[in-house]
Structures are given as structure tokens and as C-alpha cells.
Short mmCIF file of N, CA and C in Angstrom, two decimals:
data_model
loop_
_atom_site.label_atom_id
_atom_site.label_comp_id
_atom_site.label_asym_id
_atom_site.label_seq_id
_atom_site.Cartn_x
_atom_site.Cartn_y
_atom_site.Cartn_z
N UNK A 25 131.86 31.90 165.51
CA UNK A 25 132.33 32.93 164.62
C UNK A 25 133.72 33.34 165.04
N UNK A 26 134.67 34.08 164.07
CA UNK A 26 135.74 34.50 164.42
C UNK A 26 135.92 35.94 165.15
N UNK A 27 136.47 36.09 165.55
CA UNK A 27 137.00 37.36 166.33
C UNK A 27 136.66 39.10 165.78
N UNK A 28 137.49 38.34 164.71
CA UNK A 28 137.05 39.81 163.72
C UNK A 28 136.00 40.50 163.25
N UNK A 29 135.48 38.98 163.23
CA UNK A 29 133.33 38.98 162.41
C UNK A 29 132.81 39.73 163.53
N UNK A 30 133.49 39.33 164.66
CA UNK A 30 132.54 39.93 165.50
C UNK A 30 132.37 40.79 165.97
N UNK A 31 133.74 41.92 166.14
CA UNK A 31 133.84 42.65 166.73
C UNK A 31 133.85 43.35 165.39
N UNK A 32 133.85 43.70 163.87
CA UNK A 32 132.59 44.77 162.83
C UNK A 32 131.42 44.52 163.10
N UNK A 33 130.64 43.13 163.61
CA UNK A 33 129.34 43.95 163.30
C UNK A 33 128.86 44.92 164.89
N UNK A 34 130.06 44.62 165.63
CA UNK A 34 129.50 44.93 166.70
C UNK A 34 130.13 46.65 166.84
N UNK A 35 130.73 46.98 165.68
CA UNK A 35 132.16 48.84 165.65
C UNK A 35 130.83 49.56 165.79
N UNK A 36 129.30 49.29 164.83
CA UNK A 36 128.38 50.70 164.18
C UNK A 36 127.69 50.17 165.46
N UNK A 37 127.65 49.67 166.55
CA UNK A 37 126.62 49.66 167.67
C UNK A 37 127.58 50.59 168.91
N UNK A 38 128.79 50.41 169.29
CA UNK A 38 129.40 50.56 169.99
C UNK A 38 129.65 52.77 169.16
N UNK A 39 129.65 52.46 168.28
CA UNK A 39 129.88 54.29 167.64
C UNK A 39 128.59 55.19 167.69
N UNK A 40 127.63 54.11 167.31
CA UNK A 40 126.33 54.91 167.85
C UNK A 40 126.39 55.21 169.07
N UNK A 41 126.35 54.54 170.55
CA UNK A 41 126.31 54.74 171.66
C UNK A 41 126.97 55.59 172.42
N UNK A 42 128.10 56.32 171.49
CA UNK A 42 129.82 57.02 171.58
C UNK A 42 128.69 58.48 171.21
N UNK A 43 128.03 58.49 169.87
CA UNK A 43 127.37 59.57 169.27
C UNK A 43 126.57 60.27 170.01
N UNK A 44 125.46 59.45 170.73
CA UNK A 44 124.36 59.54 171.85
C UNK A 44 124.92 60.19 173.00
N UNK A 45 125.90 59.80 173.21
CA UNK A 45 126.79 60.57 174.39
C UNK A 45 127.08 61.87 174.25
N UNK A 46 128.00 61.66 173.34
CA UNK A 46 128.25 63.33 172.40
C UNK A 46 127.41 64.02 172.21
N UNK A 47 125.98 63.93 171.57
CA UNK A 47 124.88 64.54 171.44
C UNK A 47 124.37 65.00 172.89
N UNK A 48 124.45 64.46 173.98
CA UNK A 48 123.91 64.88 175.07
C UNK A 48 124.61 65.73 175.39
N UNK A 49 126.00 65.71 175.30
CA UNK A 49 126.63 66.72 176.13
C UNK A 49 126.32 68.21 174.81
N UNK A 50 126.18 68.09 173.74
CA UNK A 50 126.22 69.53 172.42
C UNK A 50 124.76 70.05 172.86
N UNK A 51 124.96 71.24 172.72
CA UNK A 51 123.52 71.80 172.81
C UNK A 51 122.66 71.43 171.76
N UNK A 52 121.35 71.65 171.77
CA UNK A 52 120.37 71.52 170.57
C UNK A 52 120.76 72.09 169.44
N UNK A 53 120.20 71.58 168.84
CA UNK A 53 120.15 72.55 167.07
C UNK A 53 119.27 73.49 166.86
N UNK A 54 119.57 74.36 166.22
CA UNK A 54 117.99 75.45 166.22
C UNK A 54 117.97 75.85 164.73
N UNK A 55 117.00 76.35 164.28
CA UNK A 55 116.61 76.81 163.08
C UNK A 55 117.08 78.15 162.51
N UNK A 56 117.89 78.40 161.73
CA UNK A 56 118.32 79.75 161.38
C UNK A 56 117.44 80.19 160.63
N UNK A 57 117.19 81.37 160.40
CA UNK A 57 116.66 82.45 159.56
C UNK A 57 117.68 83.17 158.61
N UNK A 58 117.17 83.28 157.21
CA UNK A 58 118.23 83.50 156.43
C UNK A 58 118.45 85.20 156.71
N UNK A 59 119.63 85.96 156.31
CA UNK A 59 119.34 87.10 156.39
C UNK A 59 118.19 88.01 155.55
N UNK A 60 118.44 89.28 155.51
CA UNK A 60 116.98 89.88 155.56
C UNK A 60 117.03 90.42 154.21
N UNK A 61 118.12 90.05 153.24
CA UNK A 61 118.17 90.17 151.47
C UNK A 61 117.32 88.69 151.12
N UNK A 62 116.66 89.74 150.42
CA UNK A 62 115.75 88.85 149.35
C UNK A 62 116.60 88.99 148.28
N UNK A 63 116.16 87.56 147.26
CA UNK A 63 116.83 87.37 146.23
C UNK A 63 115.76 87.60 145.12
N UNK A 64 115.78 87.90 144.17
CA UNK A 64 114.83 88.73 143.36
C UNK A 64 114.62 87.03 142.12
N UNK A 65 113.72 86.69 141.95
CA UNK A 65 113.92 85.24 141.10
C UNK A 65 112.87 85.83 139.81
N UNK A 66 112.83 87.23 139.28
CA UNK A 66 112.35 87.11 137.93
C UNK A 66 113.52 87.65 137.34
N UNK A 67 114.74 87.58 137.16
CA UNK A 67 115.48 88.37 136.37
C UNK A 67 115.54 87.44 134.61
N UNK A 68 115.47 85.76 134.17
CA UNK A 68 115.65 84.97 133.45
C UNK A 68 113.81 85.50 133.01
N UNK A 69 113.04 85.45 133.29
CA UNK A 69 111.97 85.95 132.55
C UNK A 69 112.10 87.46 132.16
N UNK A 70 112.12 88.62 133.04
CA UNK A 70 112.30 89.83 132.36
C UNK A 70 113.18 89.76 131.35
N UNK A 71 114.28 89.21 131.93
CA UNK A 71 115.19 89.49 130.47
C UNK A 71 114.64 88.79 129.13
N UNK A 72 114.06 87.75 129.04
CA UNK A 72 113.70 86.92 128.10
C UNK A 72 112.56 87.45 127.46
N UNK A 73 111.60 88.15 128.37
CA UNK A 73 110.46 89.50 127.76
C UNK A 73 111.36 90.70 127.32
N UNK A 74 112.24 90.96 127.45
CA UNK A 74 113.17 92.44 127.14
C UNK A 74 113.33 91.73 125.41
N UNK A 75 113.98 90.75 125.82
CA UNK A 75 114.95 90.07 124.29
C UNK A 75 113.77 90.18 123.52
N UNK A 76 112.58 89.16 123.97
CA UNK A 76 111.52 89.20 123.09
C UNK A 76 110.85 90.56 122.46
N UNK A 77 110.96 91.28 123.12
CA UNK A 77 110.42 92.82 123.21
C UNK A 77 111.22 93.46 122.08
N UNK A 78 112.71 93.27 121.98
CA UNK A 78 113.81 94.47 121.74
C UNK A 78 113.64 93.60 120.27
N UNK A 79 113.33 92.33 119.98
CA UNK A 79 113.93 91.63 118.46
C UNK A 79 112.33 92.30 117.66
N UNK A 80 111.14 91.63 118.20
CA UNK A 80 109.74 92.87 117.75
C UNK A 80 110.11 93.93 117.23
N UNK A 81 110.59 94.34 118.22
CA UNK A 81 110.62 95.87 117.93
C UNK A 81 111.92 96.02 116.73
N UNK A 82 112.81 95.60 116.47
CA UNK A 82 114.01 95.42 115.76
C UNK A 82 113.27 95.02 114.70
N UNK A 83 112.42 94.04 114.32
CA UNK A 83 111.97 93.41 112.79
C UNK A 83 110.83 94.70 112.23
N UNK A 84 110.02 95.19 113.50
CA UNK A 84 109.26 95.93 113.33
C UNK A 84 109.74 97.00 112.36
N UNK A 85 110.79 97.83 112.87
CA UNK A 85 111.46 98.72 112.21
C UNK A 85 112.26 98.18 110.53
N UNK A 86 112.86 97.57 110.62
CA UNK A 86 113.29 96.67 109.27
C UNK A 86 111.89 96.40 108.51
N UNK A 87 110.76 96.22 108.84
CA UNK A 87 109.83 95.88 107.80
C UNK A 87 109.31 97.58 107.03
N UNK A 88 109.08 98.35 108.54
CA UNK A 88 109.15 99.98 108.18
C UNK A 88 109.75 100.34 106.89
N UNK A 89 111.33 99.93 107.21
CA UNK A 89 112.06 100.87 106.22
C UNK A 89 111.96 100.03 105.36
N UNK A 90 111.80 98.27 104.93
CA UNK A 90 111.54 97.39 103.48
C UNK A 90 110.63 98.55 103.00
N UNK A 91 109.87 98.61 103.52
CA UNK A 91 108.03 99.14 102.65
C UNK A 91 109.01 100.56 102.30
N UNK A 92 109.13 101.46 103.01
CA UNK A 92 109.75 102.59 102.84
C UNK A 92 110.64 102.66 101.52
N UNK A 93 111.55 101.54 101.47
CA UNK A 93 112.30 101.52 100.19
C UNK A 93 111.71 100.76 99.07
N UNK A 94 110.10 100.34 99.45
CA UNK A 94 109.46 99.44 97.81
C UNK A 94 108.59 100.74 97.44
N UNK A 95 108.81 101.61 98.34
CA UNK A 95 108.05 103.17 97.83
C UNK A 95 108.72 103.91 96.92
N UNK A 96 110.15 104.07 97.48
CA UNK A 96 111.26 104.94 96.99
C UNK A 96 111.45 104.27 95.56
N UNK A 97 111.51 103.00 95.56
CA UNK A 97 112.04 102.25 94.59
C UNK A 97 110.30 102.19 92.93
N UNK A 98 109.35 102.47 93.75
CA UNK A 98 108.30 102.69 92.79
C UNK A 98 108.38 104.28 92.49
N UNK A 99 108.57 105.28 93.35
CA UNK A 99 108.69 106.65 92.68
C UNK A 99 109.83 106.63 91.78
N UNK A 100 111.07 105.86 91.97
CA UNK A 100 112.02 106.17 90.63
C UNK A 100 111.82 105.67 89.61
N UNK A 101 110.98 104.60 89.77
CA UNK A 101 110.79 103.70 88.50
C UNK A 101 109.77 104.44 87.76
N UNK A 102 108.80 105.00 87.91
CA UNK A 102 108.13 106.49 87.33
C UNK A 102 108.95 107.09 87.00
N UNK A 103 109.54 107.77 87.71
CA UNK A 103 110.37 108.74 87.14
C UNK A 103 111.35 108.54 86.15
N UNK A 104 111.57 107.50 86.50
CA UNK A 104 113.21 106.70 85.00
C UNK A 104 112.26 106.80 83.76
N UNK A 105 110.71 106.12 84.19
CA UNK A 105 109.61 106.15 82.79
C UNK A 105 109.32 107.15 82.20
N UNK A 106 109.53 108.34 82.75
CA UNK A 106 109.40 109.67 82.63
C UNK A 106 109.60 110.17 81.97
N UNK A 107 111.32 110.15 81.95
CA UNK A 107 112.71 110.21 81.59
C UNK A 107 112.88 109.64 80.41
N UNK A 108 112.62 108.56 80.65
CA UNK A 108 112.81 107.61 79.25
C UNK A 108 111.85 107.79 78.19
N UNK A 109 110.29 108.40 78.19
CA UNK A 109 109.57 108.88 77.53
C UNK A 109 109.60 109.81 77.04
N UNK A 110 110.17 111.31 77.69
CA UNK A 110 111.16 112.73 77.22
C UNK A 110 112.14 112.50 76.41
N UNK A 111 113.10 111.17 76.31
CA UNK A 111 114.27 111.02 76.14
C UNK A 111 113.23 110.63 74.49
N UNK A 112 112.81 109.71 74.68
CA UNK A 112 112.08 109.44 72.93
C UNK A 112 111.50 110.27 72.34
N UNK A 113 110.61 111.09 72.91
CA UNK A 113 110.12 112.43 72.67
C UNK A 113 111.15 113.30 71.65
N UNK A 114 112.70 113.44 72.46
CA UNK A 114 113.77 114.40 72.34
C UNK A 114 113.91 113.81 70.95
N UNK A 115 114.32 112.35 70.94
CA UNK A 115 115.08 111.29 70.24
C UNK A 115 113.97 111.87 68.65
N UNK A 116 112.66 111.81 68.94
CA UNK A 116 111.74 111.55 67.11
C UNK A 116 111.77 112.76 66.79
N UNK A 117 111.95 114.03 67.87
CA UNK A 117 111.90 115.58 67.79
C UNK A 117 113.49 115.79 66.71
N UNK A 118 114.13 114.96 66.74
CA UNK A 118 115.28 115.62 66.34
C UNK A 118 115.52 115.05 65.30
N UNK A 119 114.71 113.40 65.22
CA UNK A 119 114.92 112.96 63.58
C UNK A 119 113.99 113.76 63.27
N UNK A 120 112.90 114.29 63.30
CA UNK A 120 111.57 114.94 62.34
C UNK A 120 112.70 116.31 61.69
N UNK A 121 113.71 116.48 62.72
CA UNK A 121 114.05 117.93 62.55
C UNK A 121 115.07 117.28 61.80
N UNK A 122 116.31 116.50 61.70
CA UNK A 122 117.20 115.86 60.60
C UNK A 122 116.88 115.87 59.23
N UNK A 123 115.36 115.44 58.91
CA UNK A 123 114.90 114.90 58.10
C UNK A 123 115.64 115.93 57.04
N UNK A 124 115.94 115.29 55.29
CA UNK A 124 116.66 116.31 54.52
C UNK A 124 115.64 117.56 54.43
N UNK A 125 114.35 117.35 54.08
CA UNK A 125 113.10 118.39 53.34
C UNK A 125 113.61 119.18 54.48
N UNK A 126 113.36 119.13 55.81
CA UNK A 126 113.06 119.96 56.92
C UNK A 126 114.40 120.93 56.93
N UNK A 127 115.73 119.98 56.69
CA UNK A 127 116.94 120.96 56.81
C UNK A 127 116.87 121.53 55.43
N UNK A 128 116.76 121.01 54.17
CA UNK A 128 116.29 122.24 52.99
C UNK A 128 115.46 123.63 53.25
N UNK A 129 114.58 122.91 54.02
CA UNK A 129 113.50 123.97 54.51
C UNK A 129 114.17 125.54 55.39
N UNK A 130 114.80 124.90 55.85
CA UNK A 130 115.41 125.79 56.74
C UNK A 130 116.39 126.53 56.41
N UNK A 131 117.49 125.92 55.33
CA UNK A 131 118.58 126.18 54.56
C UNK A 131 117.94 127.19 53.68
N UNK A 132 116.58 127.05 53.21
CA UNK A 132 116.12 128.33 52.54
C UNK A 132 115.71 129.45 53.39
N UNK A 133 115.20 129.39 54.56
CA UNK A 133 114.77 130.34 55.46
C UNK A 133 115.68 131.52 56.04
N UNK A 134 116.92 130.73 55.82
CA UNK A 134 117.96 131.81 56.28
C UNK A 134 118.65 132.04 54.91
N UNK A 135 118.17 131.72 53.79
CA UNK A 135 118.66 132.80 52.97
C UNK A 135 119.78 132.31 52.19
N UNK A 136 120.21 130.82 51.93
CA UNK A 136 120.64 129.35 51.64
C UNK A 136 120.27 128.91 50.25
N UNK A 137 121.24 128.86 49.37
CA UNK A 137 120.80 128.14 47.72
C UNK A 137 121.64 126.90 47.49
N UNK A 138 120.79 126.04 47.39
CA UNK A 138 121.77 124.66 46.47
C UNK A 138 122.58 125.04 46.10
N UNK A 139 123.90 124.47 45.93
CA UNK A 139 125.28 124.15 45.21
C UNK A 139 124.93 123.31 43.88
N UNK A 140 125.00 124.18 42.66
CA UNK A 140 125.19 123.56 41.46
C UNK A 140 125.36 122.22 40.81
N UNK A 141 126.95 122.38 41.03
CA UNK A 141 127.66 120.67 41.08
C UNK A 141 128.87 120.80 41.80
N UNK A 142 129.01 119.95 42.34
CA UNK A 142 129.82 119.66 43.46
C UNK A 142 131.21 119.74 43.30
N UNK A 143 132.43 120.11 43.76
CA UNK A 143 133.36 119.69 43.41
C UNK A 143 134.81 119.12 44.42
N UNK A 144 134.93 117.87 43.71
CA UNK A 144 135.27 117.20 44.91
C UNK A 144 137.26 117.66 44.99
N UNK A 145 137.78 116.78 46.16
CA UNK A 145 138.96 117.51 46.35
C UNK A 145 139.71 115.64 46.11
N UNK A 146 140.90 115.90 45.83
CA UNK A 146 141.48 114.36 45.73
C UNK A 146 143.14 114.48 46.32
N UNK A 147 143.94 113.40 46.57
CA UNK A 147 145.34 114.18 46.93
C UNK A 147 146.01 114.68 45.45
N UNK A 148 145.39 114.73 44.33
CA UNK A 148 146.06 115.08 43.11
C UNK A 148 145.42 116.77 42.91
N UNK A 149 144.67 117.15 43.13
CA UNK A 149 143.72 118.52 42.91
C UNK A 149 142.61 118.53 43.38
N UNK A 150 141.71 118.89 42.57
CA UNK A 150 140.30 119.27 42.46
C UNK A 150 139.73 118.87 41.15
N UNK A 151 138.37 118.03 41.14
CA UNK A 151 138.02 117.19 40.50
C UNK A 151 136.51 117.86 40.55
N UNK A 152 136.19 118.60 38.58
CA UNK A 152 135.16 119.60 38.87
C UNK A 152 135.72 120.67 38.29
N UNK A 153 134.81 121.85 38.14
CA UNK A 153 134.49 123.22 37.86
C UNK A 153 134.08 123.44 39.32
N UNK A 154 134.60 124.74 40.03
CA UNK A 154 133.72 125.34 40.91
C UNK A 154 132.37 126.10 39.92
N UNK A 155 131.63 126.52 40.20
CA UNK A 155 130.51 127.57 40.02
C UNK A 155 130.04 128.16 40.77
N UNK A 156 129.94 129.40 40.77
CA UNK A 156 129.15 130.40 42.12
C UNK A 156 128.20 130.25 42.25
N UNK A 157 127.00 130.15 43.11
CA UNK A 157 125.80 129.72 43.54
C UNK A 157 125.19 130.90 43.52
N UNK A 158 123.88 130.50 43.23
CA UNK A 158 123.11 131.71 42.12
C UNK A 158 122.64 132.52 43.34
N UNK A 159 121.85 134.29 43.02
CA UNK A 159 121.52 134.61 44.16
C UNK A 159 120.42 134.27 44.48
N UNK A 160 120.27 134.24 45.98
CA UNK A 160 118.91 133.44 46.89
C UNK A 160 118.11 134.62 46.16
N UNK A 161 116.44 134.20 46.51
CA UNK A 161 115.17 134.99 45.92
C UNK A 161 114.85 135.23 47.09
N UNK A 162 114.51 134.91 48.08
CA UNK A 162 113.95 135.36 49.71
C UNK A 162 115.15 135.97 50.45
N UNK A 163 114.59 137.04 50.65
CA UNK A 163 115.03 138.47 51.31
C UNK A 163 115.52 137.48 52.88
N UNK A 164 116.92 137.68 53.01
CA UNK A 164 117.45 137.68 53.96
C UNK A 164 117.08 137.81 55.52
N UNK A 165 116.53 137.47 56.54
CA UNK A 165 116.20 137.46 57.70
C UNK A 165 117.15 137.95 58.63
N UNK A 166 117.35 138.80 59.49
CA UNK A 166 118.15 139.17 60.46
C UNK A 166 117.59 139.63 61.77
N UNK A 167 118.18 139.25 62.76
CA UNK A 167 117.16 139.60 63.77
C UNK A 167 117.74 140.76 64.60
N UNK A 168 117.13 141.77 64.56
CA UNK A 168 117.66 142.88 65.24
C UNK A 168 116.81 143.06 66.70
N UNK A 169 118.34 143.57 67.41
CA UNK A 169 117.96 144.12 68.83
C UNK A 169 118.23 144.96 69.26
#
């Protein structure tokens, strides 16, 4: 063999024996003890029960106030029906009361006579006879206080 071959395989025998030496003269190794803080290893679960805990409780409340507002939202819808039933009520109350008979009716009650014949107005004059309207027969109504 050559020179070189021989003297690598022979470097890791000759460095071990260098090591062994060294080691005799270093004192032993000994076992440390870590200091006297503990490290706490549930913090990734509590928190992950907190999260879980805090979103519960977060939907919990949001479903609360949904229902809360399909309540609110059924009392107005009554009430708009309500409203809207008064409002038709108002609405046939006031044609019954439009009606012509009903305003004749009334036109006599306070003491009110038909107009003869009519007489109309044009941008040239008046188109027609006026005539005075005859006197009413039912005694006048007045309301005293």
C-alpha cells in the first residue's frame, strides 16, 4: 500500500487514543437538574377550550337575539294588520259617508235646499238665470252652549 492509504486509516485510531487520554485527565460528567421553574404544558389546550367556549357562547347569544327579532318582527306584522284593517274600516266609513243620498241627507239636516238650475260662469258672462232657492221646511238646528 501507499503511504498515504496508510497513514488515514491509521489518523481515527491514533485520535481516539489522543481522546482516551484527554478524558482521563477531565473530570467525570454528572447529571444536572433543571432549575426549580416548572413549565406549565396546558396553555394550547386551555386556550383552545376558552376559543371553543367564547365562539358557543358568541352563536349562543346571536341565535337569542335571531328568535328575539322573529318575535319583534311577528308583533309588527299584527300590528301593520291592524292598521291596515282600521285603515279599510276608515277607507268604506267615508265612502258610506260620500255617498250622494247620505250628503243630501245631511245637506237637509242643517237646514240646506237644492239649487233650482244651475248657472254656469264662462270667460264671456254667465250662462243661465240665477234663481233664489226656495225656503228650507225643517227648522234650522243650532247648537247652543
Amino acid at each position: 500500500m501507499s503511504q498515504p492509504l496508510i497513514a488515514a486509516r491509521n489518523a481515527p485510531v491514533r485520535q481516539l487514543k489522543a481522546r482516551q487520554d484527554a478524558a482521563a485527565a477531565r473530570p467525570e460528567l454528572q447529571v444536572v437538574t433543571p432549575p426549580a421553574t416548572r413549565r406549565l404544558r396546558l396553555p394550547l389546550p386551555v386556550a383552545c377550550v376558552l376559543v371553543l367556549t367564547l365562539g358557543l357562547f358568541g352563536l349562543l347569544m346571536t341565535n337569542i337575539a335571531i328568535a328575539g327579532d322573529a318575535y319583534r318582527i311577528t308583533d309588527l306584522q299584527v300590528q301593520s294588520q291592524r292598521l291596515a284593517d282600521q285603515q279599510q274600516a276608515a277607507a268604506e266609513s267615508l265612502a258610506h259617508q260620500s255617498a250622494p243620498e247620505q250628503l243630501a241627507a245631511r245637506a237637509q239636516a242643517l237646514g240646506m235646499v237644492p239649487a233650482p238650475d244651475a248657472v254656469h260662469l264662462t270667460g264671456s258672462g254667465a250662462v243661465g238665470e240665477p234663481t233664489p232657492a226656495p225656503t228650507p221646511t225643517a227648522p234650522v238646528r243650532t247648537s247652543g252652549g
